[in-house]
mmCIF file of C-alpha atoms in Angstrom:
data_model
loop_
_atom_site.group_PDB
_atom_site.id
_atom_site.type_symbol
_atom_site.label_atom_id
_atom_site.label_comp_id
_atom_site.label_asym_id
_atom_site.label_seq_id
_atom_site.Cartn_x
_atom_site.Cartn_y
_atom_site.Cartn_z
ATOM 1 C CA MET A 1367 13.740 -16.508 -20.076
ATOM 2 C CA LYS A 1368 11.709 -14.052 -17.986
ATOM 3 C CA ASP A 1369 14.385 -14.124 -15.254
ATOM 4 C CA ILE A 1370 17.034 -13.268 -17.853
ATOM 5 C CA ASP A 1371 14.914 -10.363 -19.117
ATOM 6 C CA ASN A 1372 14.412 -9.112 -15.551
ATOM 7 C CA ASN A 1373 18.136 -9.339 -14.843
ATOM 8 C CA SER A 1374 18.903 -7.443 -18.056
ATOM 9 C CA LEU A 1375 16.464 -4.706 -17.043
ATOM 10 C CA GLU A 1376 18.016 -4.355 -13.585
ATOM 11 C CA VAL A 1377 21.507 -4.139 -15.119
ATOM 12 C CA ALA A 1378 20.300 -1.469 -17.558
ATOM 13 C CA ILE A 1379 18.586 0.540 -14.786
ATOM 14 C CA ASP A 1380 21.806 0.419 -12.765
ATOM 15 C CA ALA A 1381 23.809 1.639 -15.775
ATOM 16 C CA LEU A 1382 21.353 4.495 -16.383
ATOM 17 C CA GLY A 1383 21.579 5.480 -12.712
ATOM 18 C CA LYS A 1384 25.377 5.599 -12.884
ATOM 19 C CA GLY A 1385 25.158 7.834 -15.951
ATOM 20 C CA ILE A 1386 22.816 10.259 -14.164
ATOM 21 C CA ALA A 1387 24.999 10.182 -11.026
ATOM 22 C CA ARG A 1388 28.096 11.142 -13.047
ATOM 23 C CA CYS A 1389 26.297 14.085 -14.637
ATOM 24 C CA THR A 1390 24.853 15.405 -11.353
ATOM 25 C CA GLU A 1391 27.959 15.200 -9.137
ATOM 26 C CA LYS A 1392 28.165 19.007 -8.953
ATOM 27 C CA GLY A 1393 24.528 19.828 -8.279
ATOM 28 C CA GLU A 1394 20.939 18.675 -7.897
ATOM 29 C CA LEU A 1395 19.807 19.772 -11.362
ATOM 30 C CA HIS A 1396 21.647 19.338 -14.633
ATOM 31 C CA THR A 1397 20.070 20.934 -17.697
ATOM 32 C CA THR A 1398 21.804 19.049 -20.481
ATOM 33 C CA GLU A 1399 22.811 19.987 -24.010
ATOM 34 C CA VAL A 1400 20.229 17.486 -25.273
ATOM 35 C CA PRO A 1401 17.090 19.564 -25.986
ATOM 36 C CA GLY A 1402 14.394 18.857 -23.416
ATOM 37 C CA LEU A 1403 16.511 16.541 -21.236
ATOM 38 C CA SER A 1404 17.121 17.401 -17.564
ATOM 39 C CA LEU A 1405 18.746 15.221 -14.892
ATOM 40 C CA PHE A 1406 18.055 15.369 -11.150
ATOM 41 C CA ARG A 1407 19.745 14.277 -7.946
ATOM 42 C CA ARG A 1408 18.610 14.667 -4.340
ATOM 43 C CA ASP A 1409 20.251 13.207 -1.219
ATOM 44 C CA GLU A 1410 17.188 13.387 1.017
ATOM 45 C CA PRO A 1411 13.387 13.405 0.804
ATOM 46 C CA THR A 1412 11.781 16.791 0.141
ATOM 47 C CA GLU A 1413 8.794 18.704 1.408
ATOM 48 C CA PRO A 1414 5.792 18.798 -0.939
ATOM 49 C CA ILE A 1415 6.254 21.653 -3.427
ATOM 50 C CA SER A 1416 4.137 22.957 -6.272
ATOM 51 C CA GLY A 1417 5.227 22.418 -9.844
ATOM 52 C CA MET A 1418 3.893 22.547 -13.376
ATOM 53 C CA TYR A 1419 4.406 19.273 -15.243
ATOM 54 C CA GLU A 1420 4.803 19.754 -18.984
ATOM 55 C CA PRO A 1421 4.222 17.114 -21.683
ATOM 56 C CA SER A 1422 7.079 14.776 -20.832
ATOM 57 C CA ILE A 1423 8.286 11.457 -19.510
ATOM 58 C CA CYS A 1424 9.851 11.394 -16.047
ATOM 59 C CA MET A 1425 11.812 8.505 -14.581
ATOM 60 C CA ALA A 1426 13.195 7.929 -11.086
ATOM 61 C CA VAL A 1427 16.031 5.508 -11.727
ATOM 62 C CA GLN A 1428 16.831 5.418 -8.011
ATOM 63 C CA GLY A 1429 14.512 6.497 -5.193
ATOM 64 C CA ALA A 1430 10.888 7.495 -5.694
ATOM 65 C CA LYS A 1431 8.713 10.563 -6.223
ATOM 66 C CA ARG A 1432 5.055 11.265 -5.473
ATOM 67 C CA VAL A 1433 2.930 13.591 -7.602
ATOM 68 C CA ILE A 1434 -0.530 14.813 -6.579
ATOM 69 C CA LEU A 1435 -2.919 16.017 -9.284
ATOM 70 C CA GLY A 1436 -6.287 17.117 -7.917
ATOM 71 C CA ASP A 1437 -7.453 14.125 -5.866
ATOM 72 C CA ASP A 1438 -5.220 11.685 -7.782
ATOM 73 C CA MET A 1439 -1.815 10.501 -6.580
ATOM 74 C CA PHE A 1440 0.956 8.993 -8.739
ATOM 75 C CA VAL A 1441 4.162 7.380 -7.467
ATOM 76 C CA TYR A 1442 7.010 6.537 -9.805
ATOM 77 C CA ASP A 1443 10.303 4.760 -9.209
ATOM 78 C CA ALA A 1444 12.835 2.601 -11.052
ATOM 79 C CA HIS A 1445 10.116 0.367 -12.505
ATOM 80 C CA ARG A 1446 7.305 2.878 -13.171
ATOM 81 C CA TYR A 1447 7.726 6.003 -15.287
ATOM 82 C CA LEU A 1448 5.413 9.033 -15.225
ATOM 83 C CA ILE A 1449 4.001 10.308 -18.485
ATOM 84 C CA THR A 1450 2.275 13.682 -18.823
ATOM 85 C CA SER A 1451 0.492 14.646 -22.028
ATOM 86 C CA VAL A 1452 -0.606 18.229 -21.165
ATOM 87 C CA HIS A 1453 0.510 21.020 -18.831
ATOM 88 C CA LEU A 1454 -0.752 20.140 -15.343
ATOM 89 C CA PRO A 1455 -0.359 21.938 -11.981
ATOM 90 C CA THR A 1456 0.741 19.447 -9.333
ATOM 91 C CA ILE A 1457 2.159 18.997 -5.844
ATOM 92 C CA VAL A 1458 5.447 17.061 -5.957
ATOM 93 C CA GLN A 1459 7.515 15.297 -3.295
ATOM 94 C CA ILE A 1460 10.601 13.080 -3.381
ATOM 95 C CA ILE A 1461 9.730 10.312 -0.920
ATOM 96 C CA GLU A 1462 12.784 8.022 -1.174
ATOM 97 C CA ALA A 1463 16.331 9.405 -1.104
ATOM 98 C CA SER A 1464 19.426 9.221 1.102
ATOM 99 C CA PRO A 1465 23.138 10.146 0.869
ATOM 100 C CA ASP A 1466 23.956 6.476 0.240
ATOM 101 C CA LYS A 1467 21.165 6.002 -2.320
ATOM 102 C CA PRO A 1468 20.254 9.447 -3.659
ATOM 103 C CA TYR A 1469 17.215 10.111 -5.751
ATOM 104 C CA LEU A 1470 18.342 9.983 -9.387
ATOM 105 C CA GLY A 1471 15.840 11.059 -12.008
ATOM 106 C CA LEU A 1472 15.378 12.413 -15.489
ATOM 107 C CA ARG A 1473 12.788 14.329 -17.475
ATOM 108 C CA LEU A 1474 12.473 14.448 -21.247
ATOM 109 C CA LYS A 1475 10.001 17.000 -22.584
ATOM 110 C CA PHE A 1476 7.933 16.171 -25.653
ATOM 111 C CA ASP A 1477 7.389 18.285 -28.710
ATOM 112 C CA LEU A 1478 3.843 17.210 -29.545
ATOM 113 C CA ARG A 1479 4.382 18.204 -33.183
ATOM 114 C CA GLU A 1480 7.102 15.559 -33.366
ATOM 115 C CA VAL A 1481 4.756 13.043 -31.771
ATOM 116 C CA SER A 1482 2.127 13.860 -34.413
ATOM 117 C CA GLN A 1483 4.692 13.567 -37.212
ATOM 118 C CA LEU A 1484 5.845 10.167 -35.983
ATOM 119 C CA MET A 1485 2.224 8.997 -35.916
ATOM 120 C CA VAL A 1486 1.796 10.178 -39.511
ATOM 121 C CA ASP A 1487 5.053 8.605 -40.693
ATOM 122 C CA SER A 1488 4.616 5.245 -38.961
ATOM 123 C CA ASN A 1489 2.192 2.370 -39.225
ATOM 124 C CA LEU A 1490 1.821 2.062 -35.460
ATOM 125 C CA PRO A 1491 0.168 -0.994 -33.939
ATOM 126 C CA GLN A 1492 -3.159 -0.537 -32.197
ATOM 127 C CA PRO A 1493 -2.774 1.095 -28.768
ATOM 128 C CA ARG A 1494 -3.625 -0.769 -25.591
ATOM 129 C CA PRO A 1495 -6.979 0.179 -24.030
ATOM 130 C CA GLN A 1496 -6.829 2.951 -21.398
ATOM 131 C CA GLN A 1497 -8.558 2.785 -18.039
ATOM 132 C CA SER A 1498 -9.004 6.581 -17.902
ATOM 133 C CA SER A 1499 -8.538 9.685 -20.037
ATOM 134 C CA ARG A 1500 -6.394 11.477 -17.434
ATOM 135 C CA GLY A 1501 -3.500 13.502 -18.877
ATOM 136 C CA MET A 1502 -1.063 11.915 -16.409
ATOM 137 C CA ALA A 1503 -0.323 8.271 -15.641
ATOM 138 C CA THR A 1504 2.407 5.840 -14.682
ATOM 139 C CA GLY A 1505 3.611 3.117 -17.028
ATOM 140 C CA GLU A 1506 5.877 0.103 -16.907
ATOM 141 C CA VAL A 1507 9.587 0.748 -17.510
ATOM 142 C CA THR A 1508 10.930 -1.549 -20.237
ATOM 143 C CA LEU A 1509 14.420 -2.640 -21.218
ATOM 144 C CA GLN A 1510 14.105 -0.969 -24.638
ATOM 145 C CA LEU A 1511 13.136 2.344 -23.044
ATOM 146 C CA VAL A 1512 15.987 2.265 -20.528
ATOM 147 C CA ASN A 1513 18.535 1.356 -23.202
ATOM 148 C CA ALA A 1514 17.403 4.293 -25.338
ATOM 149 C CA PHE A 1515 17.891 6.680 -22.406
ATOM 150 C CA ILE A 1516 21.339 5.207 -21.728
ATOM 151 C CA ARG A 1517 22.345 6.026 -25.298
ATOM 152 C CA LEU A 1518 20.858 9.514 -25.012
ATOM 153 C CA ILE A 1519 22.828 10.292 -21.833
ATOM 154 C CA ASP A 1520 25.980 8.749 -23.318
ATOM 155 C CA LEU A 1521 25.858 11.527 -25.936
ATOM 156 C CA LEU A 1522 26.748 13.983 -23.159
ATOM 157 C CA ASN A 1523 30.272 12.494 -23.200
ATOM 158 C CA ASP A 1524 30.786 13.720 -26.774
ATOM 159 C CA GLU A 1525 28.475 16.663 -27.346
ATOM 160 C CA LYS A 1526 29.366 17.144 -31.009
ATOM 161 C CA ASP A 1527 27.213 14.068 -31.743
ATOM 162 C CA ILE A 1528 24.107 15.505 -30.069
ATOM 163 C CA PRO A 1529 22.650 17.491 -33.024
ATOM 164 C CA ILE A 1530 22.733 14.399 -35.270
ATOM 165 C CA LEU A 1531 22.033 11.480 -32.923
ATOM 166 C CA ALA A 1532 19.832 12.963 -30.172
ATOM 167 C CA PRO A 1533 16.785 13.491 -32.453
ATOM 168 C CA VAL A 1534 17.052 9.871 -33.641
ATOM 169 C CA ILE A 1535 17.130 8.504 -30.080
ATOM 170 C CA GLN A 1536 14.366 10.853 -28.916
ATOM 171 C CA ARG A 1537 12.220 9.647 -31.815
ATOM 172 C CA GLU A 1538 12.823 6.062 -30.673
ATOM 173 C CA ILE A 1539 11.791 6.986 -27.101
ATOM 174 C CA ILE A 1540 8.560 8.555 -28.365
ATOM 175 C CA TYR A 1541 7.909 5.431 -30.449
ATOM 176 C CA ARG A 1542 8.450 3.191 -27.404
ATOM 177 C CA LEU A 1543 5.940 5.270 -25.476
ATOM 178 C CA LEU A 1544 3.384 5.348 -28.289
ATOM 179 C CA VAL A 1545 3.346 1.545 -28.507
ATOM 180 C CA GLY A 1546 3.634 1.055 -24.731
ATOM 181 C CA ASP A 1547 0.976 0.658 -22.069
ATOM 182 C CA GLN A 1548 0.293 4.429 -21.864
ATOM 183 C CA GLY A 1549 0.650 5.262 -25.551
ATOM 184 C CA GLU A 1550 -3.009 6.106 -26.067
ATOM 185 C CA ARG A 1551 -2.612 9.241 -23.914
ATOM 186 C CA LEU A 1552 -0.006 10.674 -26.263
ATOM 187 C CA ARG A 1553 -1.988 9.659 -29.328
ATOM 188 C CA GLN A 1554 -5.129 11.434 -28.072
ATOM 189 C CA ILE A 1555 -3.310 14.722 -27.499
ATOM 190 C CA ALA A 1556 -1.325 14.564 -30.731
ATOM 191 C CA THR A 1557 -4.315 13.706 -32.974
ATOM 192 C CA ALA A 1558 -5.501 16.822 -34.789
ATOM 193 C CA GLY A 1559 -9.088 17.733 -34.004
ATOM 194 C CA SER A 1560 -9.474 15.268 -31.126
ATOM 195 C CA GLN A 1561 -11.348 16.355 -28.010
ATOM 196 C CA SER A 1562 -8.159 15.928 -25.966
ATOM 197 C CA GLN A 1563 -6.234 18.206 -28.311
ATOM 198 C CA GLN A 1564 -8.988 20.831 -28.113
ATOM 199 C CA ILE A 1565 -8.840 20.702 -24.300
ATOM 200 C CA ALA A 1566 -5.039 20.991 -24.521
ATOM 201 C CA LYS A 1567 -5.460 24.227 -26.490
ATOM 202 C CA ALA A 1568 -7.773 25.577 -23.793
ATOM 203 C CA ILE A 1569 -5.175 24.636 -21.171
ATOM 204 C CA GLY A 1570 -2.584 26.569 -23.165
ATOM 205 C CA TRP A 1571 -4.853 29.627 -23.140
ATOM 206 C CA LEU A 1572 -5.418 29.353 -19.393
ATOM 207 C CA LYS A 1573 -1.698 28.987 -18.785
ATOM 208 C CA SER A 1574 -1.008 32.222 -20.681
ATOM 209 C CA ASN A 1575 -3.981 34.148 -19.255
ATOM 210 C CA TYR A 1576 -4.356 32.795 -15.719
ATOM 211 C CA SER A 1577 -4.579 36.301 -14.205
ATOM 212 C CA GLN A 1578 -7.612 37.199 -16.352
ATOM 213 C CA PRO A 1579 -11.264 36.472 -15.520
ATOM 214 C CA ILE A 1580 -12.458 33.445 -17.460
ATOM 215 C CA SER A 1581 -15.771 32.718 -19.112
ATOM 216 C CA MET A 1582 -16.693 29.043 -19.283
ATOM 217 C CA ASP A 1583 -18.788 29.687 -22.372
ATOM 218 C CA ASP A 1584 -15.856 31.382 -24.139
ATOM 219 C CA LEU A 1585 -13.454 28.553 -23.249
ATOM 220 C CA ALA A 1586 -15.947 25.960 -24.450
ATOM 221 C CA SER A 1587 -16.430 27.913 -27.683
ATOM 222 C CA GLN A 1588 -12.641 27.933 -28.268
ATOM 223 C CA ALA A 1589 -12.708 24.140 -27.937
ATOM 224 C CA ASN A 1590 -15.758 23.837 -30.238
ATOM 225 C CA MET A 1591 -17.765 22.139 -27.492
ATOM 226 C CA SER A 1592 -20.866 22.838 -25.481
ATOM 227 C CA THR A 1593 -20.160 24.188 -22.002
ATOM 228 C CA SER A 1594 -21.214 20.960 -20.271
ATOM 229 C CA THR A 1595 -19.192 18.767 -22.646
ATOM 230 C CA PHE A 1596 -16.141 20.996 -22.267
ATOM 231 C CA HIS A 1597 -16.370 20.926 -18.468
ATOM 232 C CA HIS A 1598 -16.664 17.121 -18.467
ATOM 233 C CA HIS A 1599 -13.695 16.528 -20.789
ATOM 234 C CA PHE A 1600 -11.554 19.151 -19.047
ATOM 235 C CA ARG A 1601 -12.035 17.452 -15.677
ATOM 236 C CA SER A 1602 -11.454 14.004 -17.200
ATOM 237 C CA LEU A 1603 -8.101 15.119 -18.613
ATOM 238 C CA THR A 1604 -6.819 17.270 -15.741
ATOM 239 C CA ALA A 1605 -8.675 15.990 -12.618
ATOM 240 C CA LEU A 1606 -9.675 19.645 -12.057
ATOM 241 C CA SER A 1607 -12.440 21.975 -13.168
ATOM 242 C CA PRO A 1608 -11.285 24.942 -15.296
ATOM 243 C CA LEU A 1609 -11.749 27.274 -12.302
ATOM 244 C CA GLN A 1610 -9.752 24.964 -10.010
ATOM 245 C CA PHE A 1611 -7.056 24.740 -12.694
ATOM 246 C CA GLN A 1612 -6.865 28.537 -12.924
ATOM 247 C CA LYS A 1613 -6.757 28.855 -9.127
ATOM 248 C CA GLN A 1614 -3.819 26.452 -8.876
ATOM 249 C CA LEU A 1615 -1.959 28.315 -11.629
ATOM 250 C CA ARG A 1616 -2.505 31.610 -9.800
ATOM 251 C CA LEU A 1617 -1.439 30.296 -6.397
ATOM 252 C CA GLN A 1618 1.640 28.518 -7.754
ATOM 253 C CA GLU A 1619 2.755 31.643 -9.605
ATOM 254 C CA ALA A 1620 2.168 33.783 -6.493
ATOM 255 C CA ARG A 1621 4.282 31.345 -4.475
ATOM 256 C CA ARG A 1622 7.042 31.552 -7.087
ATOM 257 C CA LEU A 1623 6.951 35.360 -7.062
ATOM 258 C CA MET A 1624 7.302 35.446 -3.279
ATOM 259 C CA LEU A 1625 9.955 32.736 -3.149
ATOM 260 C CA ALA A 1626 12.132 33.576 -6.154
ATOM 261 C CA GLU A 1627 11.511 37.306 -6.596
ATOM 262 C CA ARG A 1628 10.861 38.176 -2.922
ATOM 263 C CA MET A 1629 7.580 39.898 -3.699
ATOM 264 C CA ASP A 1630 5.293 40.539 -0.724
ATOM 265 C CA ALA A 1631 1.993 38.637 -0.472
ATOM 266 C CA ALA A 1632 -0.261 41.588 -1.322
ATOM 267 C CA ASN A 1633 1.590 42.425 -4.540
ATOM 268 C CA ALA A 1634 1.903 38.763 -5.526
ATOM 269 C CA ALA A 1635 -1.847 38.317 -5.058
ATOM 270 C CA PHE A 1636 -2.618 41.350 -7.207
ATOM 271 C CA GLN A 1637 -0.088 40.259 -9.852
ATOM 272 C CA VAL A 1638 -1.783 36.884 -10.389
ATOM 273 C CA GLY A 1639 -5.314 38.285 -10.538
ATOM 274 C CA TYR A 1640 -6.687 38.343 -6.994
ATOM 275 C CA GLU A 1641 -8.667 41.445 -6.010
ATOM 276 C CA SER A 1642 -9.238 40.375 -2.390
ATOM 277 C CA PRO A 1643 -6.146 39.818 -0.179
ATOM 278 C CA SER A 1644 -8.265 37.913 2.362
ATOM 279 C CA GLN A 1645 -9.509 35.516 -0.341
ATOM 280 C CA PHE A 1646 -5.932 35.039 -1.550
ATOM 281 C CA ASN A 1647 -4.697 34.269 1.978
ATOM 282 C CA ARG A 1648 -7.577 31.869 2.595
ATOM 283 C CA GLU A 1649 -7.088 29.936 -0.670
ATOM 284 C CA TYR A 1650 -3.295 29.942 -0.326
ATOM 285 C CA ASN A 1651 -3.553 28.514 3.201
ATOM 286 C CA ARG A 1652 -5.966 25.839 1.981
ATOM 287 C CA MET A 1653 -3.678 24.765 -0.877
ATOM 288 C CA PHE A 1654 -0.264 24.936 0.799
ATOM 289 C CA GLY A 1655 -1.186 24.325 4.441
ATOM 290 C CA ALA A 1656 0.142 27.638 5.786
ATOM 291 C CA PRO A 1657 -0.375 31.399 5.254
ATOM 292 C CA PRO A 1658 1.850 32.955 2.547
ATOM 293 C CA LEU A 1659 4.516 34.519 4.801
ATOM 294 C CA ARG A 1660 4.962 31.440 6.990
ATOM 295 C CA ASP A 1661 4.967 29.082 3.988
ATOM 296 C CA VAL A 1662 7.613 31.040 2.073
ATOM 297 C CA THR A 1663 9.749 31.456 5.211
ATOM 298 C CA ASN A 1664 9.644 27.686 5.786
ATOM 299 C CA LEU A 1665 10.578 27.007 2.163
ATOM 300 C CA ARG A 1666 13.558 29.367 2.348
ATOM 301 C CA GLN A 1667 14.767 27.716 5.568
ATOM 302 C CA LEU A 1668 14.554 24.329 3.850
ATOM 303 C CA GLY A 1669 16.399 25.639 0.798
ATOM 304 C CA VAL A 1670 13.469 24.620 -1.407
ATOM 305 C CA GLY A 1671 12.964 26.073 -4.889
ATOM 306 C CA GLN A 1672 10.217 25.598 -7.413
ATOM 307 C CA GLY A 1673 10.601 22.881 -10.006
ATOM 308 C CA GLN A 1674 10.446 19.219 -10.928
#
C-alpha cells in the first residue's frame, strides 16, 4: 500500500510540474491571476541573492533551492516544501536546474487573517510537536497538498472560475498545512495575543521603518514584553537579533536600489539609514562578499534580479 501511495505522489508531482512548465514557457516568473500565487522557472543554477520571504508556502516541484536565514540553512525540493510564517530576510540560491530539467517552483502567499479565521471555524486536530520556534521550516510534501495545487493551477486554464473556486482551494491548502508536520508554526503566528504574533507585529514595524534608529526598549514595549524576553523570542523566531534583522533589511534595500534603480552606493546608503559610507561599505562587503560597485556589476552581468 505504501508503494502505491508513493507512486501516486510521484505521478501527482509530475503532473504539477507539467502545469508549471506550461505556464512559464514564456519567462522565468509568472504572476498568476490567482491572488498570491506565483510560478517560477529557471534553466540553470543561480548565484546567491538576497530576498525577503513573506508568509507563504514555497515548493520546488523540479530542481532544488537553498535558503539561508541567519546561521540556518533550508533546502527544499520535490519532496520538501518551505513554509514561512513571518517576513524574513534571506539569501536564496537555486542549486539544481538545467535546460533538460529546469527548476520549476511555486509560491503561495498567506493571508494570516484567513488562517486565523479557518482556525476559528474549524475543530482542528492537535498539532504535531515542533522542534523549534523558528519562523521558517521545511515540511513533507503530501499527495493531498500536491493535488490541491494541481487544481489551483488548473484554474488558470479557465480564469472565470478563479474568483469562486480559488478561495476554496486555497482554504484547503491552508488546512493541509495547519494539520501537517509544520502546522504549529502557522498556528502560533495566527493566534491572537500569542508571543509569536506580538513578535510578528514588531517585525512589521521594522520592515516599514528600517531606515530609522531603533530602541530595543520601545520595540519590546510594543510587543508587551520585557526587553530580555523580547530579544529572546525575536531571535528564536527569526534566527537574528532585532539589530541584525534591521541591518539585513537596510543592506537588501540598498542592493535593490543600486541594482533596479541604478542609484550610486553613497545615495543608497543614505536612503536606507546609514550615516557612515565606510560602515555601509564594510557591512555590505561582509554580507554579500564584495564591495557595492563590484557586487552590483557582477549581478548585472549575470542578469540577476531581486526576488524569490
